mmCIF file of C-alpha atoms and ligand atoms in Angstrom:
data_model
loop_
_atom_site.group_PDB
_atom_site.id
_atom_site.type_symbol
_atom_site.label_atom_id
_atom_site.label_comp_id
_atom_site.label_asym_id
_atom_site.label_seq_id
_atom_site.Cartn_x
_atom_site.Cartn_y
_atom_site.Cartn_z
ATOM 1 C CA UNK E 298 127.457 53.644 65.207
ATOM 2 C CA UNK E 299 124.981 51.797 67.395
ATOM 3 C CA UNK E 300 121.816 50.489 65.780
ATOM 4 C CA UNK E 301 119.900 50.684 69.098
ATOM 5 C CA UNK E 302 118.591 54.203 68.416
ATOM 6 C CA UNK E 303 114.802 54.352 68.094
ATOM 7 C CA UNK E 304 112.484 56.962 66.693
ATOM 8 C CA UNK E 305 109.842 58.781 68.725
ATOM 9 C CA UNK E 306 107.106 56.605 67.288
ATOM 10 C CA UNK E 307 108.789 53.576 68.877
ATOM 11 C CA UNK E 308 108.735 55.001 72.386
ATOM 12 C CA UNK E 309 106.047 53.780 74.845
ATOM 13 C CA UNK E 310 103.232 56.162 75.670
ATOM 14 C CA UNK E 311 103.864 58.359 78.690
ATOM 15 C CA UNK E 312 101.500 60.347 80.855
ATOM 16 C CA UNK E 313 99.202 62.861 79.215
ATOM 17 C CA UNK E 314 97.483 65.523 81.273
ATOM 18 C CA UNK E 315 93.978 66.414 80.079
ATOM 19 C CA UNK E 316 93.448 69.449 82.259
ATOM 20 C CA UNK E 317 93.043 73.134 81.621
ATOM 21 C CA UNK E 318 94.808 75.932 83.471
ATOM 22 C CA UNK E 319 91.499 77.785 83.287
ATOM 23 C CA UNK E 320 90.243 75.575 86.101
ATOM 24 C CA UNK E 321 93.025 76.598 88.478
ATOM 25 C CA UNK E 322 92.964 80.124 89.909
ATOM 26 C CA UNK E 323 96.739 80.530 90.152
ATOM 27 C CA UNK E 324 96.202 84.185 91.039
ATOM 28 C CA UNK E 325 95.879 82.973 94.628
ATOM 29 C CA UNK E 326 99.675 82.594 94.643
ATOM 30 C CA UNK E 327 100.323 86.262 93.949
ATOM 31 C CA UNK E 328 101.644 88.664 96.548
ATOM 32 C CA UNK E 329 101.468 91.600 94.137
ATOM 33 C CA UNK E 330 99.120 92.132 91.204
ATOM 34 C CA UNK E 331 98.877 94.845 88.532
ATOM 35 C CA UNK E 332 96.681 97.895 88.814
ATOM 36 C CA UNK E 333 96.227 100.006 85.671
ATOM 37 C CA UNK E 334 95.915 103.775 85.644
ATOM 38 C CA UNK E 335 93.671 104.111 82.589
ATOM 39 C CA UNK E 336 94.536 107.792 82.204
ATOM 40 C CA UNK E 337 98.157 106.846 81.447
ATOM 41 C CA UNK E 338 97.391 103.908 79.143
ATOM 42 C CA UNK E 339 98.100 104.474 75.436
ATOM 43 C CA UNK E 340 96.525 101.110 74.513
ATOM 44 C CA UNK E 341 99.740 99.778 72.976
ATOM 45 C CA UNK E 342 99.050 96.187 74.052
ATOM 46 C CA UNK E 343 102.557 95.481 75.348
ATOM 47 C CA UNK E 344 101.232 94.199 78.674
ATOM 48 C CA UNK E 345 98.930 91.835 76.768
ATOM 49 C CA UNK E 346 101.855 90.711 74.583
ATOM 50 C CA UNK E 347 104.422 90.184 77.323
ATOM 51 C CA UNK E 348 102.332 88.548 80.044
ATOM 52 C CA UNK E 349 103.609 84.945 80.259
ATOM 53 C CA UNK E 350 100.265 83.714 81.566
ATOM 54 C CA UNK E 351 98.008 85.395 78.973
ATOM 55 C CA UNK E 352 96.228 87.161 81.790
ATOM 56 C CA UNK E 353 95.223 90.252 79.832
ATOM 57 C CA UNK E 354 92.082 90.413 77.736
ATOM 58 C CA UNK E 355 92.404 92.996 74.966
ATOM 59 C CA UNK E 356 90.297 93.830 71.917
ATOM 60 C CA UNK E 357 93.091 95.769 70.208
ATOM 61 C CA UNK E 358 91.541 99.162 70.925
ATOM 62 C CA UNK E 359 90.614 99.647 74.551
ATOM 63 C CA UNK E 360 92.593 99.429 77.802
ATOM 64 C CA UNK E 361 93.639 95.802 78.431
ATOM 65 C CA UNK E 362 91.914 94.141 81.377
ATOM 66 C CA UNK E 363 93.806 91.603 83.509
ATOM 67 C CA UNK E 364 92.051 88.450 84.688
ATOM 68 C CA UNK E 365 93.562 88.483 88.162
ATOM 69 C CA UNK E 366 92.376 84.928 88.897
ATOM 70 C CA UNK E 367 95.320 83.818 86.740
ATOM 71 C CA UNK E 368 97.959 86.478 87.475
ATOM 72 C CA UNK E 369 100.915 85.118 89.440
ATOM 73 C CA UNK E 370 102.277 88.592 90.089
ATOM 74 C CA UNK E 371 105.562 88.358 88.190
ATOM 75 C CA UNK E 372 105.583 92.091 87.418
ATOM 76 C CA UNK E 373 106.678 91.779 83.780
ATOM 77 C CA UNK E 374 103.740 93.892 82.608
ATOM 78 C CA UNK E 375 104.738 96.691 84.954
ATOM 79 C CA UNK E 376 108.314 96.640 83.639
ATOM 80 C CA UNK E 377 107.255 96.586 79.979
ATOM 81 C CA UNK E 378 104.556 99.260 80.158
ATOM 82 C CA UNK E 379 106.097 102.287 78.367
ATOM 83 C CA UNK E 380 103.996 104.891 80.182
ATOM 84 C CA UNK E 381 104.182 103.449 83.717
ATOM 85 C CA UNK E 382 100.416 102.958 83.653
ATOM 86 C CA UNK E 383 100.784 99.672 85.516
ATOM 87 C CA UNK E 384 101.699 99.520 89.165
ATOM 88 C CA UNK E 385 102.118 96.301 91.098
ATOM 89 C CA UNK E 386 100.164 96.554 94.317
ATOM 90 C CA UNK E 387 100.064 94.273 97.325
ATOM 91 C CA UNK E 388 97.135 91.859 97.207
HETATM 92 S S1 LIG M 445 101.518 98.320 78.336
HETATM 93 FE FE1 LIG M 445 100.750 100.044 79.550
HETATM 94 S S2 LIG M 445 100.218 101.610 78.043
HETATM 95 FE FE2 LIG M 445 100.412 99.683 76.937
HETATM 96 S S3 LIG M 445 98.328 98.829 76.896
HETATM 97 FE FE3 LIG M 445 99.335 97.976 78.709
HETATM 98 S S4 LIG M 445 98.768 99.368 80.391
HETATM 99 FE FE4 LIG M 445 98.367 100.445 78.464
HETATM 100 S S1 LIG M 446 102.089 90.439 86.855
HETATM 101 FE FE1 LIG M 446 102.883 88.887 85.408
HETATM 102 S S2 LIG M 446 101.271 87.327 85.337
HETATM 103 FE FE2 LIG M 446 100.359 89.148 86.250
HETATM 104 S S3 LIG M 446 99.403 90.238 84.552
HETATM 105 FE FE3 LIG M 446 101.485 91.097 84.823
HETATM 106 S S4 LIG M 446 102.783 89.916 83.416
HETATM 107 FE FE4 LIG M 446 100.867 88.771 83.678
#
């Protein structure tokens, strides 16, 4: 076995990005974004749980509210909503 293997502590420092996604309104990329019919919402939180961009704000009791400045329009929340309360609409 080769003895040239090194541990991660021996590797040189690489680039580190000190930025926050909060500063970038990626919602501008979206072609479709979610619209919630509050009358159909059972407040299950699945949209909040499944959104890959943590777009939904939810207090655990009320209807989740999407921060559309950071929604890329993937449509996962619409697919996962059990009551079809979410509809993707053209921006
Ligand atoms: S997944 Fe649908 S029913 Fe559940 S909280 Fe979200 S909008 Fe409401
Ligand atoms: S469309 Fe995608 S990114 Fe936008 S709120 Fe739904 S799950 Fe999140």
